[in-house]
Coordinates of C-alpha atoms in Angstrom, one line a residue:
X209 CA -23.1 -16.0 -23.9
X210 CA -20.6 -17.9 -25.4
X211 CA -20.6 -16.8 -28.5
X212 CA -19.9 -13.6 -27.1
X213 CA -16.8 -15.0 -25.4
X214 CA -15.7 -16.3 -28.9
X215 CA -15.8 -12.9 -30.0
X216 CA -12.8 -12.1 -27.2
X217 CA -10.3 -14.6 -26.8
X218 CA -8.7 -13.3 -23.7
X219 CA -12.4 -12.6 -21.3
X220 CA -12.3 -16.5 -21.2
X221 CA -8.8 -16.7 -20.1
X222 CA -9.2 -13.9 -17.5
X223 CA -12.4 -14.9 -16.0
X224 CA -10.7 -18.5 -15.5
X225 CA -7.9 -17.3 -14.0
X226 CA -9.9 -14.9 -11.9
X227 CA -12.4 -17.8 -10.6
X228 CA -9.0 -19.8 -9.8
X229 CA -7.7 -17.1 -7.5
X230 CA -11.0 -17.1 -5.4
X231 CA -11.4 -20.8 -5.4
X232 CA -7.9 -20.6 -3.6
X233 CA -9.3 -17.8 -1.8
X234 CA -12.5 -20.1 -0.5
X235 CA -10.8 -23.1 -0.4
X236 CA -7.9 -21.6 2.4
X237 CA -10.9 -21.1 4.9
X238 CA -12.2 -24.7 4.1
X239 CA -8.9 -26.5 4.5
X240 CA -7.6 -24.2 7.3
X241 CA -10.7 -24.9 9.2
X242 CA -10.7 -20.9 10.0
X243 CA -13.2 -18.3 9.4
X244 CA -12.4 -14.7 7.8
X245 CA -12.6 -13.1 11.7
X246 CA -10.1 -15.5 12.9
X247 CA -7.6 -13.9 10.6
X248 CA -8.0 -10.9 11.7
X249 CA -5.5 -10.2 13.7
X250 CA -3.2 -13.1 13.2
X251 CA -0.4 -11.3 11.3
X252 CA 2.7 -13.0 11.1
X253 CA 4.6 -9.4 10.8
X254 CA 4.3 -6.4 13.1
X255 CA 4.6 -4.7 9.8
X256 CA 0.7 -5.3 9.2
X257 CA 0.3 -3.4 12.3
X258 CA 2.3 -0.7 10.6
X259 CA 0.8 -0.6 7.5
X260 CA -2.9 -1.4 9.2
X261 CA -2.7 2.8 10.9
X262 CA -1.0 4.2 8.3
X263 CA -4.0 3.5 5.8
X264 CA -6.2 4.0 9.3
X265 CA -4.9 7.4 9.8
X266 CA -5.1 8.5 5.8
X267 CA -8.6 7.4 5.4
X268 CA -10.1 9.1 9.0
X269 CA -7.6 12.2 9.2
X270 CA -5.6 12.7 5.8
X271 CA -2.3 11.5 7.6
X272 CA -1.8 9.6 10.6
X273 CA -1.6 11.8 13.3
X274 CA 1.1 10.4 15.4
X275 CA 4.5 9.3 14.4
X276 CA 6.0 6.5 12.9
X277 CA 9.8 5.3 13.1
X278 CA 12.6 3.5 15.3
X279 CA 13.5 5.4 18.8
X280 CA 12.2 8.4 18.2
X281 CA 14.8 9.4 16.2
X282 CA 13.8 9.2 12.3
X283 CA 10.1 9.8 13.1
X284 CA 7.9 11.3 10.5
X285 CA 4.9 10.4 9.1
X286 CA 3.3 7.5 7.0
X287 CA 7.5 6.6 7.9
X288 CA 7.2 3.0 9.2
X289 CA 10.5 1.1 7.7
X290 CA 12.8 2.3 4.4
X291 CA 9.8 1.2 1.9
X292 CA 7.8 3.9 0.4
X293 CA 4.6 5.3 1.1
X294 CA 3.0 4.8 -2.2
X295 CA 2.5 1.3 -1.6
X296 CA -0.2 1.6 0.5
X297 CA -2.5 3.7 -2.0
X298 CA -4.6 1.3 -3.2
X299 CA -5.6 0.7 0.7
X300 CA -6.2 3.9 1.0
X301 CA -8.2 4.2 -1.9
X302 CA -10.7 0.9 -1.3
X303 CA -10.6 1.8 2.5
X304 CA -12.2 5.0 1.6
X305 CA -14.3 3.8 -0.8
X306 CA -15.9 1.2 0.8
X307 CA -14.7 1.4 4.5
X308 CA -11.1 0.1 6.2
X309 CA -11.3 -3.1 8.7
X310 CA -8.9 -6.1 9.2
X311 CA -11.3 -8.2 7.7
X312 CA -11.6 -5.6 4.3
X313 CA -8.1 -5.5 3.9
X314 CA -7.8 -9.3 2.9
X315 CA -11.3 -8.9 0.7
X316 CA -9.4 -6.2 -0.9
X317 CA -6.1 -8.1 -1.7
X318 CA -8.2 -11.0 -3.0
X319 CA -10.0 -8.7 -5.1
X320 CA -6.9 -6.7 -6.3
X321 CA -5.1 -10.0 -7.2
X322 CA -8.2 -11.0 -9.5
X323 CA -8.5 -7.9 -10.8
X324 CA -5.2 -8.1 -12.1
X325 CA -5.2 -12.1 -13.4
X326 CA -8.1 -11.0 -15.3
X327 CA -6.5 -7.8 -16.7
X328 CA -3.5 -10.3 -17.9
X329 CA -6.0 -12.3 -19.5
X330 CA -7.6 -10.1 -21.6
X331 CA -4.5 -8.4 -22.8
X332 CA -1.9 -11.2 -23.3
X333 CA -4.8 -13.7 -24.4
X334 CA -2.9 -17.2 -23.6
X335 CA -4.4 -20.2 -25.5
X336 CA -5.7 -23.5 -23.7
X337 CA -2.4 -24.8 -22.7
X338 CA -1.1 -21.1 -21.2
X339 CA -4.4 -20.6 -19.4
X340 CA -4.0 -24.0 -17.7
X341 CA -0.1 -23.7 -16.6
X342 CA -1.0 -20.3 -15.5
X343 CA -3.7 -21.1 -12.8
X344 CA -2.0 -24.3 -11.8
X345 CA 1.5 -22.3 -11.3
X346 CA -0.8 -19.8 -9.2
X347 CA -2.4 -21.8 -7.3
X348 CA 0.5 -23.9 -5.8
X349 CA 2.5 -21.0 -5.0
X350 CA 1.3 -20.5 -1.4
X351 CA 3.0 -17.2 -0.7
X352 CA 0.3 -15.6 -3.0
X353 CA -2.8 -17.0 -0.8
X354 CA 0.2 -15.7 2.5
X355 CA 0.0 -12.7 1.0
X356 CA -3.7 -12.3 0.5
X357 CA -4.5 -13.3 4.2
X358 CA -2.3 -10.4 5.5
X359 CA -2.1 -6.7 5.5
X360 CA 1.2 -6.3 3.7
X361 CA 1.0 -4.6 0.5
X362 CA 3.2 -6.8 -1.5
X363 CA -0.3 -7.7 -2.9
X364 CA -0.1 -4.4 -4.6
X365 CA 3.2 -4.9 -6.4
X366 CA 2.1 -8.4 -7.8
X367 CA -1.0 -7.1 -8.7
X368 CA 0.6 -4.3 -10.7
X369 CA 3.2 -7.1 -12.0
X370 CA 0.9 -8.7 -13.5
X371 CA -0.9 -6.2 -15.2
X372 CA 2.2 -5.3 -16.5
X373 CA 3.1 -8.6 -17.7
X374 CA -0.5 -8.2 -19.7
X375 CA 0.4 -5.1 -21.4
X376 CA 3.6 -6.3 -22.5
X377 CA 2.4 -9.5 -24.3
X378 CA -0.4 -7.5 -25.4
X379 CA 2.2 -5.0 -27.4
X380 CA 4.0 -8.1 -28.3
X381 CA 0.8 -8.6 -30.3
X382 CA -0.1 -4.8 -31.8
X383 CA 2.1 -1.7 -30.5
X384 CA -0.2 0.6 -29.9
X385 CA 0.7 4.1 -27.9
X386 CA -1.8 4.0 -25.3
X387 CA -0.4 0.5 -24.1
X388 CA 2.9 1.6 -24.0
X389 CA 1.8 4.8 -22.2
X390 CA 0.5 2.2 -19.4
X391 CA 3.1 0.5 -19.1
X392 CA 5.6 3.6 -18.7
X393 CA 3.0 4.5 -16.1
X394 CA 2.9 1.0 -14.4
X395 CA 6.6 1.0 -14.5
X396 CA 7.1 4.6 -12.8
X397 CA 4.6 3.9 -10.2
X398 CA 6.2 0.5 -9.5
X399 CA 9.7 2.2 -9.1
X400 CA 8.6 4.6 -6.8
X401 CA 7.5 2.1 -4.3
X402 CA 10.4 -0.2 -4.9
X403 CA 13.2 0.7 -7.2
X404 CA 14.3 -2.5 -8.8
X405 CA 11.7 -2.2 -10.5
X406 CA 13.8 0.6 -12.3
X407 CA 14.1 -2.8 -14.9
X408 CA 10.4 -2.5 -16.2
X409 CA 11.6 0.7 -18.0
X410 CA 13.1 -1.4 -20.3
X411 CA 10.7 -2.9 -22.1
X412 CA 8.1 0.4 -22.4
X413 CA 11.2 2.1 -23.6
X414 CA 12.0 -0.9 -26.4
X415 CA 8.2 -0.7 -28.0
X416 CA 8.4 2.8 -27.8
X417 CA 11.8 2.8 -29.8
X418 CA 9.7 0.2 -32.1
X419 CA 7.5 2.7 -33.0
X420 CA 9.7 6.0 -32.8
X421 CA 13.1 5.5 -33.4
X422 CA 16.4 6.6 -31.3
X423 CA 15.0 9.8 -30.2
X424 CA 13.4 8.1 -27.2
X425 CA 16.4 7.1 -25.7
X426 CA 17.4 9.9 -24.6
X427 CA 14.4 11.1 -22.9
X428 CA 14.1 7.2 -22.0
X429 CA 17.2 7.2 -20.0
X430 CA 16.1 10.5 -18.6
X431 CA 12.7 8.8 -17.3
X432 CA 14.1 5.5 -15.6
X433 CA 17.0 7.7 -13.7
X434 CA 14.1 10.7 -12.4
X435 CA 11.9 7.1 -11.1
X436 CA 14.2 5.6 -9.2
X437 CA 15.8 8.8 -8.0
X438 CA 12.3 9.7 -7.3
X439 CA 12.0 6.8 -4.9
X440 CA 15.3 7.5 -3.1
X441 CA 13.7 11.0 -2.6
X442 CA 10.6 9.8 -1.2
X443 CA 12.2 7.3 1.1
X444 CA 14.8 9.5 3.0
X445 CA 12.3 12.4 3.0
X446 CA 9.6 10.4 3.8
X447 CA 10.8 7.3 5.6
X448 CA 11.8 6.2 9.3
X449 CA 15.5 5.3 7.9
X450 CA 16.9 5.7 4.5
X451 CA 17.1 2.1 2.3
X452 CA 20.6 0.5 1.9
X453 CA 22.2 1.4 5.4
X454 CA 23.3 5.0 5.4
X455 CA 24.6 5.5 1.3
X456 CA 20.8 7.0 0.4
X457 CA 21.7 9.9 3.1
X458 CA 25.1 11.0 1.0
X459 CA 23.1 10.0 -1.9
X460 CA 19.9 12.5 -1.7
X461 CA 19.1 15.8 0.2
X462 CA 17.0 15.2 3.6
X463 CA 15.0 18.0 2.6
X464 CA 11.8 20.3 4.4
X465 CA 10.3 21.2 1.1
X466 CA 9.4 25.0 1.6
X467 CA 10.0 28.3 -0.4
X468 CA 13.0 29.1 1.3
X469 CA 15.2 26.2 0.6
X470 CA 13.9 24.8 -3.0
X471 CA 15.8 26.8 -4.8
X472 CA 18.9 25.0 -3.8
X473 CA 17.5 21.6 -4.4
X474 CA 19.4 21.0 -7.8
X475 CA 22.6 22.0 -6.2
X476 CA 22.0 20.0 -3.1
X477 CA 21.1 16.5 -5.5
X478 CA 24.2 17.1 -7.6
X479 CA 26.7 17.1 -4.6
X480 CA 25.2 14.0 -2.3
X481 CA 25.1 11.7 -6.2
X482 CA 28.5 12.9 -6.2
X483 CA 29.5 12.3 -2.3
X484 CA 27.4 9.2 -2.1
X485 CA 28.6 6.8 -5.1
X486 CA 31.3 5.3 -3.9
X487 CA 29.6 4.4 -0.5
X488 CA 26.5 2.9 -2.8
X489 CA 29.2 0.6 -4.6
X490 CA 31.0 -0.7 -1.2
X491 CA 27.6 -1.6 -0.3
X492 CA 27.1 -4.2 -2.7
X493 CA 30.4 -5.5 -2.9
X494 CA 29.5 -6.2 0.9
X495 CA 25.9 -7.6 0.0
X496 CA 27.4 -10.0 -2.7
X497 CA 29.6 -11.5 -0.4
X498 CA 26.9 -11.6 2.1
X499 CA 24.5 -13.0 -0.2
X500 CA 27.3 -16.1 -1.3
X501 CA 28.1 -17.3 2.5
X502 CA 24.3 -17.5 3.2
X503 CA 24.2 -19.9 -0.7
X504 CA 27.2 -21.9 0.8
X505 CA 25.3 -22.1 4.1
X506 CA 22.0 -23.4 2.3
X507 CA 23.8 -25.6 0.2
X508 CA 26.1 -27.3 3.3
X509 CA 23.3 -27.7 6.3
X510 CA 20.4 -26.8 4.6
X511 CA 19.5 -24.1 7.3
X512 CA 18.7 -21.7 4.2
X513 CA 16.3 -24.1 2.8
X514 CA 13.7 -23.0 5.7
X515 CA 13.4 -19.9 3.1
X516 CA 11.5 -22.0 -0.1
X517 CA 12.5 -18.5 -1.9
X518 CA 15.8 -19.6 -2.5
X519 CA 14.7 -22.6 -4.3
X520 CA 12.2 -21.4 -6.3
X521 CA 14.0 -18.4 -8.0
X522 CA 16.8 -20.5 -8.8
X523 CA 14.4 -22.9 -10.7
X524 CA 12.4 -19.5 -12.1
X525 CA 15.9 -18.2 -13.7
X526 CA 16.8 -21.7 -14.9
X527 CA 13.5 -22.7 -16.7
X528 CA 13.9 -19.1 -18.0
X529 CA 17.7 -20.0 -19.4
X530 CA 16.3 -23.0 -21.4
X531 CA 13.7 -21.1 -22.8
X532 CA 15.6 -18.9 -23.8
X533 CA 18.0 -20.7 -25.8
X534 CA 15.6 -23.1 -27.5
X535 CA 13.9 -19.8 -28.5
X536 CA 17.2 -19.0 -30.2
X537 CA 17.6 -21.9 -31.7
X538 CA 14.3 -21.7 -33.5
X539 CA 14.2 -18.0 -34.8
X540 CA 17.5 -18.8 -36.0
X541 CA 19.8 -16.9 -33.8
X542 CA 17.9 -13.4 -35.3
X543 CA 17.2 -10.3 -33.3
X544 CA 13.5 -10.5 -33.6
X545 CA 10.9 -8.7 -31.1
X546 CA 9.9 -11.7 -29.3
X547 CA 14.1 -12.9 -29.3
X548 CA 14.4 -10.2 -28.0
X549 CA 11.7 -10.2 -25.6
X550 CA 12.5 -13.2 -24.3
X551 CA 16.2 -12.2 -24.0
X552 CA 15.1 -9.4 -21.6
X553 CA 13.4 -11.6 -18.5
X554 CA 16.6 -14.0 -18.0
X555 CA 18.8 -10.7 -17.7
X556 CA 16.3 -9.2 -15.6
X557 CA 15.9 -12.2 -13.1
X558 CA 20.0 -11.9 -13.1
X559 CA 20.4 -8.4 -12.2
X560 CA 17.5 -9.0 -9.4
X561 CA 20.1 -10.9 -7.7
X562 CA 22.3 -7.8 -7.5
X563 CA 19.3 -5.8 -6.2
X564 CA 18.4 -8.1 -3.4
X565 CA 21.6 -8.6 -2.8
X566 CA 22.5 -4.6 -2.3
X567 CA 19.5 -4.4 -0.1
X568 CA 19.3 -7.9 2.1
X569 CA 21.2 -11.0 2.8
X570 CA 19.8 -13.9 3.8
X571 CA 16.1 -14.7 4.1
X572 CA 14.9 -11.3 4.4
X573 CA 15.0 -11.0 0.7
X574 CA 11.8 -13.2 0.5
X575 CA 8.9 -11.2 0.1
X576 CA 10.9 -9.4 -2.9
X577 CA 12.1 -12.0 -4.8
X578 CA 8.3 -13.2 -3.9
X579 CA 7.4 -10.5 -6.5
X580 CA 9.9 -11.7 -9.3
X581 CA 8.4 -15.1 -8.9
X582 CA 5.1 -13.8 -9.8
X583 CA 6.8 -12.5 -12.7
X584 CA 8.2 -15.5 -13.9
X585 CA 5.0 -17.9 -13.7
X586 CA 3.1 -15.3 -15.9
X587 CA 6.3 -15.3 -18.3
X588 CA 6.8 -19.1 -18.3
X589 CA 2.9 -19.8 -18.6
X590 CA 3.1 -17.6 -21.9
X591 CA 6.1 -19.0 -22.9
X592 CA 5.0 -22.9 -22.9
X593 CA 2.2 -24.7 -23.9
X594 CA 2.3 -22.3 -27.0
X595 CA 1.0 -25.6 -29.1
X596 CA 0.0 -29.5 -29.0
X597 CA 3.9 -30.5 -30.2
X598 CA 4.9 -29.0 -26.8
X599 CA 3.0 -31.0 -24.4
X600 CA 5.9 -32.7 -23.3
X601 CA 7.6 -29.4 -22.4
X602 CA 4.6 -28.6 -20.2
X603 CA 4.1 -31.2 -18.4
X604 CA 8.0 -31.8 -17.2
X605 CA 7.4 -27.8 -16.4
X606 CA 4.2 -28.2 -14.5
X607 CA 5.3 -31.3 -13.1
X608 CA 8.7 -29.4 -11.4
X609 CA 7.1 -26.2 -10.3
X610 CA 4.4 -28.2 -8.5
X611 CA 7.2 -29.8 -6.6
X612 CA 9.4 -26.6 -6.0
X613 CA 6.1 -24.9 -4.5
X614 CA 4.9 -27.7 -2.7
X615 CA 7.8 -29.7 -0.9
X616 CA 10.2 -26.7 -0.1
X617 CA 9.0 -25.8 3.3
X618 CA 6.9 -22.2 3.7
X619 CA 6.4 -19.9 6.3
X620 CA 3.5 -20.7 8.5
X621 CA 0.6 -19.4 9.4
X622 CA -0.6 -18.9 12.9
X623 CA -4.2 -18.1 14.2
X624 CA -5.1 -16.0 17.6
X625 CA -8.0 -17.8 19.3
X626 CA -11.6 -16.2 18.9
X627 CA -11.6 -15.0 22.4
X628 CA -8.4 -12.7 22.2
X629 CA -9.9 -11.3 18.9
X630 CA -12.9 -10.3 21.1
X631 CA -10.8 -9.0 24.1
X632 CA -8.8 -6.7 21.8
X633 CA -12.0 -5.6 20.2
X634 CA -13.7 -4.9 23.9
X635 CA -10.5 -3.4 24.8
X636 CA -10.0 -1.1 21.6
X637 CA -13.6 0.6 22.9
X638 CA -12.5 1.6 26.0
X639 CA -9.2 3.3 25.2
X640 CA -11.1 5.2 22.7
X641 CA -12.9 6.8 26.0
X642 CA -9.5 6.4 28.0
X643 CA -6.9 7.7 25.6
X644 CA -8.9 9.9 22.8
X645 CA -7.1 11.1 20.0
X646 CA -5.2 14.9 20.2
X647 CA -6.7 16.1 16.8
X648 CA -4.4 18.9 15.4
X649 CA -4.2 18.9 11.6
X650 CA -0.6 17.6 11.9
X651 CA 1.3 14.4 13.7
X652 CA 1.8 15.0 17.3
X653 CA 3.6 12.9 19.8
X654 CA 0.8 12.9 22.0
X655 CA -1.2 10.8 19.1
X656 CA 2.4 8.3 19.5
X657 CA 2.4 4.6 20.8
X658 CA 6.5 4.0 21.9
X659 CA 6.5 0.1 22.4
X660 CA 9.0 -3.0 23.1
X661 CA 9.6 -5.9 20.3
X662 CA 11.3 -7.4 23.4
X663 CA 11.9 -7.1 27.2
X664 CA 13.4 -8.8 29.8
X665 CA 11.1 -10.2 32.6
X666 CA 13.4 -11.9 35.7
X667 CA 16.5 -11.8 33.0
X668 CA 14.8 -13.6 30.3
X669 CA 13.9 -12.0 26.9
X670 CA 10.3 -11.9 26.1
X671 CA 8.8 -11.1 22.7
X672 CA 5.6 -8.8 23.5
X673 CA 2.4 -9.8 22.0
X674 CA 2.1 -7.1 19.5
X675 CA -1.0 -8.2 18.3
X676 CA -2.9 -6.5 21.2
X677 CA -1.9 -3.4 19.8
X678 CA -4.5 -3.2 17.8
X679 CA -6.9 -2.5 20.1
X680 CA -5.2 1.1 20.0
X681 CA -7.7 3.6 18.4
X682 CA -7.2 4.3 14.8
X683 CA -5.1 7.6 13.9
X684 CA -2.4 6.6 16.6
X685 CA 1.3 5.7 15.7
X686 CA 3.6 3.8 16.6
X687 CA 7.4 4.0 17.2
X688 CA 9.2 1.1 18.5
X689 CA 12.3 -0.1 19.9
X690 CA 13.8 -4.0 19.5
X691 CA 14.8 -3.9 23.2
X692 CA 16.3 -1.9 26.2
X693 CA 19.0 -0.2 24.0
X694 CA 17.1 2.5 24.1
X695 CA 17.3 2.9 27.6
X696 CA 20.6 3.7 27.8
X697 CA 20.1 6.0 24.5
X698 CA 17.9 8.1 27.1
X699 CA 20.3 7.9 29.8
X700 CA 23.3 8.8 27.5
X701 CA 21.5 11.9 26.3
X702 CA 19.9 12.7 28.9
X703 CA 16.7 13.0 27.2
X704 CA 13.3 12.5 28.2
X705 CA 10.4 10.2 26.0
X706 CA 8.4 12.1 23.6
X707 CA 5.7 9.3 22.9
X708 CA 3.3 10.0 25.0
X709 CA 2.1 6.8 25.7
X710 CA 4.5 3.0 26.0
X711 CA 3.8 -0.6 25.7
X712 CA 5.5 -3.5 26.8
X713 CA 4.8 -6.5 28.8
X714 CA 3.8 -6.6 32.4
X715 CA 6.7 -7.2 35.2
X716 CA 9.1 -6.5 32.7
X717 CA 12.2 -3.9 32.5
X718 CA 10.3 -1.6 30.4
X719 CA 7.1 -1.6 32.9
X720 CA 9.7 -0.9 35.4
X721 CA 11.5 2.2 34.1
X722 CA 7.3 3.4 33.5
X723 CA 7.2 2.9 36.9
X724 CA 10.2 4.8 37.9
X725 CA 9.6 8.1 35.4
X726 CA 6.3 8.7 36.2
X727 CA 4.3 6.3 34.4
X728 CA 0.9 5.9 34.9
X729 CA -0.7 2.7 34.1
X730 CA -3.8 2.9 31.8
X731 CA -5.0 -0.7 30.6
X732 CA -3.6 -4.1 31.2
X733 CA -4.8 -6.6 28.5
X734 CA -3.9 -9.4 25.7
X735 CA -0.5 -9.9 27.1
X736 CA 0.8 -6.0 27.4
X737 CA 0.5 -2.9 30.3
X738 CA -0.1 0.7 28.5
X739 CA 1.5 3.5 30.5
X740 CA 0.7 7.2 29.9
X741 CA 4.0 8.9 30.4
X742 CA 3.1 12.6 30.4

């Protein structure tokens, strides 16, 4: 047996880092005190209860047969929020595999994540030193274990990350084409889910100049614009709003694809590029200045500092800057592969800060420069620790990652008592008989829960307990309003609810106007009141 792992420097590496990502795994349960059911429905985000029916509704019926969206107004399906549909694929994929549960989701992350460690491992074969800063860097960065324990598929993108981190260390090694045809692939299917990762072009497209010449850059450049136009096209087509406020609309066709109007497709694309540039470009002159008060805010009262994000990148993208420049200093200043390699990440981690900034301000931007972080510990951990002279280098490394993932304070996690789990369960049987599904082939809004992020119960707001919504039967979906603005949207147009169904909490406005439009009350449980409307 060992011998055998002689033979492949890398299986040792992965299977280490692999057994370090389910220790964590384990080891949450033991500290936390909780068992694998009690996580179940204690999501932090109500975009787990998104994300949860849209895989629900893929794996049973092919698409969800509801809709999903904001007021009724940018329904469509699998359209929950401006991110792209591809990232839940490798849900959809497991869950039909092997079955789709609250409880198989995390199993799945967990096993996605070492999947993917080990993958890095056996590509990018890091010595002794690597290995160790690696698995220690993982396992003190909390948000990874946040993200396991959830249903969000940032999982997904780290997982592919990291993979991709593997390939390109591995072709740092030997260029070979199949890796860099993997990487091209990893690359495009990462930009279609998210576009900044447009950036990861940049590296397949330098091997494959390393071992073509200039004629890829052309069909390079050609590549990285289609992926993240791609995305654009898949998220206003596809999704409940268009990313970046309302550019992506001027930017890209909103498009039914049929045989009557995809003939004018090309035409259509070159005159919203051309209407929406200049709307794209105000937009992050607005997000940069955004992005700066909130960094003066953190900086003066420390009210930023609740986002550990903020500290952590900056660190990242410093320990990257030192590398880089002693890395300089001993190739001598020439433009060799790795210089050049190691050139590329402190760039990268600088233009990220545009992209987050043209998409969010303020703490928002967590979970994505979350994925970026995961980035950088695989780049540092390869990058130090390289031999015995630079001990002293690791350990001031370890030593200051440790605190920035430790002491900076973290989101927290909150847990639903084992009796509400089993009244949503017990409830989710009976609206199965109460409310069965409308089976059609296509979404309908009779298959469509309209609920409340907030009311108002004797004039005060109240935040509903969204968690009981999972006690809706799978294939449903779910559009949602933040509070009674959409009342008066109603009034204003005159228009009547389309959702079929509506939930909200009891005694509250939104129970009332039920009441007064014909509502009729269906369940009352965990918190919320169900109405049928028509």
């Amino acid at each position: 047996m060992i011998s055998n792992l002689k033979k492949h420097p890398g299986l040792t590496s992965g299977l280490f880092l692999a057994f370090v990502v389910f220790l964590c795994f384990v080891l949450t349960f033991v500290f936390e005190g909780v068992g694998i059911k009690d996580l179940a429905i204690s999501s932090a985000e109500n975009d787990e209860l998104i994300y949860y029916y849209e895989v629900a509704g893929v794996i049973n019926y092919g698409i969800p047969q509801g809709f999903f969206g904001y007021y009724e107004v940018s329904a469509r399906t699998l359209s929950f929020g401006p991110w792209s549909p591809l990232l839940i694929i490798n849900y959809c994929i497991l869950g039909k595999l092997f079955g789709w549960s609250l409880t198989k989701a995390v199993f799945y992350n967990a096993f996605m994540l070492m999947l993917a460690v080990f993958l890095f491992g056996l590509l990018a074969r890091p010595g002794k030193y690597q290995t160790v800063f690696c698995a220690i860097a993982l396992s003190t960065y909390t948000f990874l274990m946040y993200g396991i324990f959830s249903v969000v598929p940032e999982v997904t993108c780290y997982s592919y990350s990291i993979i991709y981190m593997g390939l390109c260390y591995s072709s740092l090694r030997e260029n070979k084409r199949y890796k860099t045809v993997l990487m091209f692939s990893l690359a495009f299917l990462l930009t279609l889910m998210r576009p900044y990762y447009a950036g990861l072009m940049i590296p397949a497209l330098y091997f494959w100049y390393k071992r073509r010449g200039k004629g890829v850059i052309i069909p390079g450049a050609l590549l990285t614009v289609a992926s993240v136009y791609g995305y654009f096209f898949i998220a206003v087509n596809l999704c409940a709003w268009s990313p970046v406020g309302g550019f992506a609309e001027r930017l890209i066709p909103k498009l039914e694809l049929n045989k009557d109007n995809i003939y004018f497709l090309c035409s259509k694309i070159s005159v919203s590029l051309l209407a929406g540039g200049g709307d794209m470009i105000r937009r992050l002159v607005h997000g940069l200045y955004a992005s700066y008060e909130q960094l003066v805010v953190f900086f003066v009262d420390e009210v930023w500092a609740r986002n550990f994000f903020t500290f952590y990148y900056i660190f990242i993208l410093l320990v990257l800057l030192v590398i880089l420049t002693w890395k300089k200093r001993s190739s001598g200043g020439k433009l060799t592969d790795s210089f050049l390699w190691r050139c590329f990440w402190p760039a990268y981690y600088t233009l990220m800060t545009l992209a987050v900034a043209l998409y969010f301000s303020g703490w928002s931007a967590d979970r994505h420069l979350a994925e970026f972080v995961v980035m950088g510990i695989m780049f540092i951990s390869m990058e130090t620790g390289e031999s015995g002279s630079r001990k002293w280098l690791f350990a001031l490394l370890e030593l200051g990652l440790i605190y920035a993932l430790t002491k900076v304070p973290n989101r927290e996690r909150e847990y639903v008592s084992r009796e509400y789990i089993n009244e949503i369960y017990e409830e989710k049987e009976e609206l199965e008989k109460i409310m069965p599904l409308t089976y059609t082939g296509e979404p309908s809004w009779d298959n469509t829960v309209f609920w409340m992020y907030k009311d108002k119960v004797d004039g005060e707001e109240v935040i509903i307990p969204w968690r009981a919504l999972y006690a809706i039967p799978d294939g449903y979906a779910f559009n949602m309003t933040l509070g009674d603005e959409w009342f008066d949207h109603l009034k204003e147009k005159n228009a009547k609810m389309r959702s079929k169904y509506f939930a909200t909490v009891p005694s509250g406005d939104g129970e009332e106007w039920c009441i007064n439009n014909g509502g009729r009350k269906i369940a009352e449980y965990g918190g919320i009141v169900l109405y049928q409307l028509h």
